[in-house]
mmCIF file of C-alpha atoms in Angstrom:
data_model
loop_
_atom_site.group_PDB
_atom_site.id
_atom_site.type_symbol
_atom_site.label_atom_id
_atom_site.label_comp_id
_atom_site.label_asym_id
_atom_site.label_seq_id
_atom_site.Cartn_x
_atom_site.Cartn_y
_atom_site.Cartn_z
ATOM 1 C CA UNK F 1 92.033 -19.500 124.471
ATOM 2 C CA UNK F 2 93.274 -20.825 127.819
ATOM 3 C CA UNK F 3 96.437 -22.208 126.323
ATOM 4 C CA UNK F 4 97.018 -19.757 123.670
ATOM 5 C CA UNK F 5 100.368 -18.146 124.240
ATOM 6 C CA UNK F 6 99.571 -15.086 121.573
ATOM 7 C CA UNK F 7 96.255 -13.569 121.219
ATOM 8 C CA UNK F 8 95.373 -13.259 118.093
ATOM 9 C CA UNK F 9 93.476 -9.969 116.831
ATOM 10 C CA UNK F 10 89.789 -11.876 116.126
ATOM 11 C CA UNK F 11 90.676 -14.019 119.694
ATOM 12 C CA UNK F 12 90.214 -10.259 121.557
ATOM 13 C CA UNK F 13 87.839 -8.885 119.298
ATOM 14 C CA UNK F 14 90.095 -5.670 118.588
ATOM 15 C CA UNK F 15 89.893 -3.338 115.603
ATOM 16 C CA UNK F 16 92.927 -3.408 113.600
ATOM 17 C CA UNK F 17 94.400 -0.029 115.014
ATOM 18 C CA UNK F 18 93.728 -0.912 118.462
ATOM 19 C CA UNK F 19 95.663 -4.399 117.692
ATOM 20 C CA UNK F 20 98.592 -3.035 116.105
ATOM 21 C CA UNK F 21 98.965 -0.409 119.298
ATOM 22 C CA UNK F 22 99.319 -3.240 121.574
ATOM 23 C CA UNK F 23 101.563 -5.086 119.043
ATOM 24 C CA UNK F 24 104.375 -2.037 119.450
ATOM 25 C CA UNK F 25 103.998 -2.437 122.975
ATOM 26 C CA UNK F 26 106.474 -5.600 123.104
ATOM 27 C CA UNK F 27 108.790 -4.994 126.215
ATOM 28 C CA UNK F 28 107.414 -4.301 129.548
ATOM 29 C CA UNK F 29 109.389 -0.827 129.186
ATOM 30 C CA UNK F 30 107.290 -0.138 126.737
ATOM 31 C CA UNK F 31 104.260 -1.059 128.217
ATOM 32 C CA UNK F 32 104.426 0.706 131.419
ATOM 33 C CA UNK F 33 106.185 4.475 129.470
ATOM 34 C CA UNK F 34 103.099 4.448 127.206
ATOM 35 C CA UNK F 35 101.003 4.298 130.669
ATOM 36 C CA UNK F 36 103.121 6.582 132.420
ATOM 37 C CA UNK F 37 102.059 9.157 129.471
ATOM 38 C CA UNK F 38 98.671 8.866 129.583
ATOM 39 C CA UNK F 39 96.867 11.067 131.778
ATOM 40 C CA UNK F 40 95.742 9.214 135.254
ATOM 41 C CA UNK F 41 92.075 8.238 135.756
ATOM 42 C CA UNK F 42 90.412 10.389 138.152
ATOM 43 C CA UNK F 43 86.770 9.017 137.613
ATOM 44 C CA UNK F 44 85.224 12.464 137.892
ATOM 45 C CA UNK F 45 81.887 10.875 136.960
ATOM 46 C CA UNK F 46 82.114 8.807 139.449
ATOM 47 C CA UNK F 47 84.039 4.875 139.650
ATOM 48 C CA UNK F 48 84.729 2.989 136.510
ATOM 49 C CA UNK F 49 86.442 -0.172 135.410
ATOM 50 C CA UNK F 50 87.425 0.490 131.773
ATOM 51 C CA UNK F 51 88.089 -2.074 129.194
ATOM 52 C CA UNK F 52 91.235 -1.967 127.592
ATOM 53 C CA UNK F 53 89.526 -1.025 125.005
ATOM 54 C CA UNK F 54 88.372 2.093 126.484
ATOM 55 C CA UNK F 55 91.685 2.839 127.662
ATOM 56 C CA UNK F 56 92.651 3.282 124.360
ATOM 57 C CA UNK F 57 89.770 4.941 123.384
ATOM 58 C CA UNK F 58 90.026 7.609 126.543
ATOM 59 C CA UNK F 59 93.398 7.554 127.141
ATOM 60 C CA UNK F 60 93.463 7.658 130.748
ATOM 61 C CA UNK F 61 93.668 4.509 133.105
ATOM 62 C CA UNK F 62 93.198 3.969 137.085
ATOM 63 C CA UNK F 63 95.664 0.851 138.339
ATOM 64 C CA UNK F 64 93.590 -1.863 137.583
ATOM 65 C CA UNK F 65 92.692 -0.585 133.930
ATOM 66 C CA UNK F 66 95.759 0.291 133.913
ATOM 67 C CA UNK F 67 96.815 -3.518 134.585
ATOM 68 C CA UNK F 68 94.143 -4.990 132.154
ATOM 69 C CA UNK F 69 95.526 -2.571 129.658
ATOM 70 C CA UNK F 70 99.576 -4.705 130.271
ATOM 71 C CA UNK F 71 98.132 -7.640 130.809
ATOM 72 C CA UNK F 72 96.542 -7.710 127.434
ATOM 73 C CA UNK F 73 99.596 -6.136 126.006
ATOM 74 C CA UNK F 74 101.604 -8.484 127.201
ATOM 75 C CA UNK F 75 99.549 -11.568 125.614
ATOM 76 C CA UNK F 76 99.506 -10.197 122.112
ATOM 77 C CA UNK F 77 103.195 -10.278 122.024
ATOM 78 C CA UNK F 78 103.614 -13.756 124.025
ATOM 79 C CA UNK F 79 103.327 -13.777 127.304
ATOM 80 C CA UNK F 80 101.039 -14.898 129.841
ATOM 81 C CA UNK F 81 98.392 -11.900 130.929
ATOM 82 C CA UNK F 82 98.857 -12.311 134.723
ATOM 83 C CA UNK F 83 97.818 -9.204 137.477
ATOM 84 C CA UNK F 84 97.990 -9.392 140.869
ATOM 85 C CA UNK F 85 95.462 -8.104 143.499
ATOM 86 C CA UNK F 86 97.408 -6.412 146.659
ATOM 87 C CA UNK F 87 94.409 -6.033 149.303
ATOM 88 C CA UNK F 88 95.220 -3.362 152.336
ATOM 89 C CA UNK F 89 93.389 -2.199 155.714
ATOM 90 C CA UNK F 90 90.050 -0.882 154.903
ATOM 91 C CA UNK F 91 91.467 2.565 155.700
ATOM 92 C CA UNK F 92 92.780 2.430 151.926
ATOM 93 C CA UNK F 93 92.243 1.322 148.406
ATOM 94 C CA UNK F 94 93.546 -1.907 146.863
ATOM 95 C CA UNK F 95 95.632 -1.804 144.006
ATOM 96 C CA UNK F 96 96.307 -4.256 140.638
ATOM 97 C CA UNK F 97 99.847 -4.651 139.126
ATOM 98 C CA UNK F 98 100.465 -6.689 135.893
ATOM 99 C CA UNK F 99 103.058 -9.510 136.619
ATOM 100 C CA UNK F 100 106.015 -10.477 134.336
ATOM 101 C CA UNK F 101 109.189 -12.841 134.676
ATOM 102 C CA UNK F 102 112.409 -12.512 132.925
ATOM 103 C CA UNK F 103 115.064 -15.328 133.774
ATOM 104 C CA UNK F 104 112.574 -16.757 136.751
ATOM 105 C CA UNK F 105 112.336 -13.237 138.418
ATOM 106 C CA UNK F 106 109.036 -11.714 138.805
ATOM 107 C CA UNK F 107 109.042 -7.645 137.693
ATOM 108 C CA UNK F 108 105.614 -5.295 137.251
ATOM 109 C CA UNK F 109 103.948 -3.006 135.108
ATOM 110 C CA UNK F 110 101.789 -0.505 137.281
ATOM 111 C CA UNK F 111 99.517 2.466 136.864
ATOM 112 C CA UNK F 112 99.148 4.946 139.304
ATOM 113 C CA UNK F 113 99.518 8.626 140.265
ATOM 114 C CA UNK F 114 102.183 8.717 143.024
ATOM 115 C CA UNK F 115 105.864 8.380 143.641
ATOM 116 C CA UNK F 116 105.502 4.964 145.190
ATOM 117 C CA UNK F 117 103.545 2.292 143.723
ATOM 118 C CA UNK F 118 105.579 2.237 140.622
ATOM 119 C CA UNK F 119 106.791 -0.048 137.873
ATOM 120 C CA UNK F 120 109.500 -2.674 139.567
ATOM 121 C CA UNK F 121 112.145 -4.476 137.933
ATOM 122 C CA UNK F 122 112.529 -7.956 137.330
ATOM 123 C CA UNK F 123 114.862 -9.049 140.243
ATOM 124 C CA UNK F 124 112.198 -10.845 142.412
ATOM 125 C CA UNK F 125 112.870 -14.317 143.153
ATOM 126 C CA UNK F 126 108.637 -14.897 144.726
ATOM 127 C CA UNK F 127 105.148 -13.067 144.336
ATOM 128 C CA UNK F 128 105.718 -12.557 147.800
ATOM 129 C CA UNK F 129 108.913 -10.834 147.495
ATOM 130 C CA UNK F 130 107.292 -8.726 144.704
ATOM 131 C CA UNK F 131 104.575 -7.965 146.758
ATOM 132 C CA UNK F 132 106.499 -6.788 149.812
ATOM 133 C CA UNK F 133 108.303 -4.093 147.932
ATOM 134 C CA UNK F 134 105.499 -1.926 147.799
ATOM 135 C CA UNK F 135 104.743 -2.281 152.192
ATOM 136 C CA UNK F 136 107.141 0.853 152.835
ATOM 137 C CA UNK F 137 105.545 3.092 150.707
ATOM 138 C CA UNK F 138 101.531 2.241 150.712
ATOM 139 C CA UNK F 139 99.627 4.572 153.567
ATOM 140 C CA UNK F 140 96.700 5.843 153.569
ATOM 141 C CA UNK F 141 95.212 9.461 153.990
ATOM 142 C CA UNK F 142 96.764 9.271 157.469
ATOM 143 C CA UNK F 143 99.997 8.076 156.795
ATOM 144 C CA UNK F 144 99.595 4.774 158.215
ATOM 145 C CA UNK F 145 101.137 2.152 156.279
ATOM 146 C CA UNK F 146 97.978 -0.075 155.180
ATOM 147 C CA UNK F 147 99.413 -3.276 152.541
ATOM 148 C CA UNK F 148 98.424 -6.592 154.325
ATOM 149 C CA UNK F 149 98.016 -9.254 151.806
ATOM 150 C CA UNK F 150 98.742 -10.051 147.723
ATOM 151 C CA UNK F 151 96.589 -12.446 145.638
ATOM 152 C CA UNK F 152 98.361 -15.266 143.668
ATOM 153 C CA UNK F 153 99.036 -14.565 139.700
ATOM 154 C CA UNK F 154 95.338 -14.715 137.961
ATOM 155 C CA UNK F 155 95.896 -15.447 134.723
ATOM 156 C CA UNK F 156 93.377 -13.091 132.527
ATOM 157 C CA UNK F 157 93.228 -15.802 130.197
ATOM 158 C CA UNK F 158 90.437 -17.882 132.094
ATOM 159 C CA UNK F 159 87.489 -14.744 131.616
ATOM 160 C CA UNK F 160 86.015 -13.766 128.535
ATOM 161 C CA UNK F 161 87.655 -11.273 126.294
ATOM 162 C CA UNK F 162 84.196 -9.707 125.926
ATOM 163 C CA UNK F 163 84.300 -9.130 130.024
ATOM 164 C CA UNK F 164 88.070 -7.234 130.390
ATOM 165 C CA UNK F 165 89.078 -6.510 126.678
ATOM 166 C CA UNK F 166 86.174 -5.121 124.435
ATOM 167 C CA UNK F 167 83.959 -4.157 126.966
ATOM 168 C CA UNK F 168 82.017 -1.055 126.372
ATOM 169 C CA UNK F 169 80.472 -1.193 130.148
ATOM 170 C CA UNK F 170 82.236 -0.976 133.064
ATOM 171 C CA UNK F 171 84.248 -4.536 133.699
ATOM 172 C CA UNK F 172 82.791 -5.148 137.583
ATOM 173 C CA UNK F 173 82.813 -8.585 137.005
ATOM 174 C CA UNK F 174 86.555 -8.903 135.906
ATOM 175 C CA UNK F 175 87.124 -6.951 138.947
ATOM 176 C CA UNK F 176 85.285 -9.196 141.511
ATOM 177 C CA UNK F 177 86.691 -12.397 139.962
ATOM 178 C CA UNK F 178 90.159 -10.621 140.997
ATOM 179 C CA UNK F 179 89.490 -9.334 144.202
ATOM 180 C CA UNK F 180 87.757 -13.192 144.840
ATOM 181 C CA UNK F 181 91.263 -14.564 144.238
ATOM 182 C CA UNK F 182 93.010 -16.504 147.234
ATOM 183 C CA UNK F 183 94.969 -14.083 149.524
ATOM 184 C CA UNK F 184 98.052 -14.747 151.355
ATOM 185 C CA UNK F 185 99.141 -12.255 154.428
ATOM 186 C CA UNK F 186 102.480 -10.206 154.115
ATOM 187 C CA UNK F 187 102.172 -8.795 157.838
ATOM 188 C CA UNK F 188 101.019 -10.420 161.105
ATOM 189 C CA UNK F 189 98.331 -8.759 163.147
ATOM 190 C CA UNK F 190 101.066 -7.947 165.473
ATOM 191 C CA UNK F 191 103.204 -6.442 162.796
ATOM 192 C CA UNK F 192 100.901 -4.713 161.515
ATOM 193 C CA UNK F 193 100.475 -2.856 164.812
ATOM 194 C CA UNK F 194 103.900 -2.215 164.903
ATOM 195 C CA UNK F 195 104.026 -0.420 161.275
ATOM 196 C CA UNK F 196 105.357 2.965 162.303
ATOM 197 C CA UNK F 197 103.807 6.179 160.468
ATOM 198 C CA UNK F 198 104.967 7.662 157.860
ATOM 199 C CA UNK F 199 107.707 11.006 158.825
ATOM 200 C CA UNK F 200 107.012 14.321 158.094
ATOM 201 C CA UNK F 201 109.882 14.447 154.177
ATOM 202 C CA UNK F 202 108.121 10.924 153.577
ATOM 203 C CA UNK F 203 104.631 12.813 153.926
ATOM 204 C CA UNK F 204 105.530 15.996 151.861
ATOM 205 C CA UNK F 205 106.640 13.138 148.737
ATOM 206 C CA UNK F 206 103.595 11.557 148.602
ATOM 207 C CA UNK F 207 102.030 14.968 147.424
ATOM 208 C CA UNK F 208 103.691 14.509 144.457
ATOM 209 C CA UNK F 209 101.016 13.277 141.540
ATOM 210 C CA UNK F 210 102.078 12.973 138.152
ATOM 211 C CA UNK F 211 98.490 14.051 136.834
ATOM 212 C CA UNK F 212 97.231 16.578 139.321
ATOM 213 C CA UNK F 213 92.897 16.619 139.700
ATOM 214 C CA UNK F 214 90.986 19.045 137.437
ATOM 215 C CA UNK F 215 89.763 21.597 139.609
ATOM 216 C CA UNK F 216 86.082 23.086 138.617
ATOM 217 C CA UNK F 217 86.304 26.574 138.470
ATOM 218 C CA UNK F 218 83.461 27.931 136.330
ATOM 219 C CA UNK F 219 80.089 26.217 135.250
ATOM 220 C CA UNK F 220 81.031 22.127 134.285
ATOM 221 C CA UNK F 221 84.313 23.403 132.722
ATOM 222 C CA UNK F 222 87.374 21.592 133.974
ATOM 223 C CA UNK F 223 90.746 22.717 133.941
ATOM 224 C CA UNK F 224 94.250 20.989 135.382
ATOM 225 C CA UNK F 225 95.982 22.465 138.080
ATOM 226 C CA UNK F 226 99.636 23.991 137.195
#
């Protein structure tokens, strides 16, 4: 499995339907619009790690089942299933991109909510370069800007298909073998002290969500905000 350069259907343990999903998926284009259109993860019963399995199944995704999801994508039409971890102050949340190269430049395929921490183009000549495109725009709930270090590409292929493909429950230990991953530091201490706040137009984008949060209004009934 480790050296297989296309996953194979019975490798992954996928249903025929689920297979032939990822199968259409075969540009990282395509990959990240079908993410874009499903509806954001907002773990109102409380945090999950979803298969990509149960991405499919749900059809809403937080980053890093967001990133299993492209990572596994990727694989089934022939290329390596690689995510990065970017780690951040512990003011914020770390996030999990899915890593591709065309022509030796390193692009990414990434699920979230915001303006910010978007899909990026394959131009980047390092990880680190990659890496550093998101500093400007990741802050926190106070507008500080909190990115601090990136994890080398961990290539999916070395767990269990069972542990970040098919799983029914929640894939904690997929996520702790990622997060376990050897860091490397984008800032300085001293830089990171000298990371100016975000302004008041750079504050009023960041309130822009592609999937807005239910809001309960009457008994368990949930309804999206307009």
């Amino acid at each position: 499995m480790a050296l297989r350069r296309f996953a194979r259907r019975e490798d992954l343990g996928l249903a025929l339907r689920e297979f032939a999903t990822l199968k259409r998926l075969d540009t990282p284009q395509k990959i990240q619009a079908y993410l874009n259109g499903m509806t954001v993860n907002h773990e109102l019963g409380g945090e999950t790690v979803l298969s990509v399995r149960e991405v499919m199944k749900q059809r809403r995704s937080h980053c890093i089942e967001g990133a299993f999801f492209a990572a596994c994508a990727l694989w089934v039409n022939g290329a390596p299933p690689l995510v990065m971890h970017l780690d951040c102050d512990l003011s914020d949340y770390p996030h999990v991109i899915a890593l591709f190269r065309v022509g030796g430049h390193w692009g990414a395929i990434s699920k979230t909510n915001g303006v910010a921490l978007r899909y990026r183009d394959p131009v980047y000549r390092s990880l680190r370069e990659l890496a550093i495109s998101y500093l400007h725009e990741y802050s926190n709930k106070r507008h500080m800007k909190t990115l601090r270090s990136y994890s080398g590409a961990y290539d999916l292929r070395r767990l269990d298909p069972q542990l970040w493909v098919t799983s029914e429950a929640q894939c904690w230990e997929a996520h702790d073998r990622l997060a376990a991953v050897r860091h490397y530091p984008l800032v300085s201490a001293r830089q990171a002290r000298l990371l100016s706040p975000r302004d008041a137009f750079e504050r009023h984008i960041t309130k822009l969500v592609q999937y807005p949060k239910p809001e309960k209004r009457t008994g368990t009934r949930l309804s999206k905000k307009t």
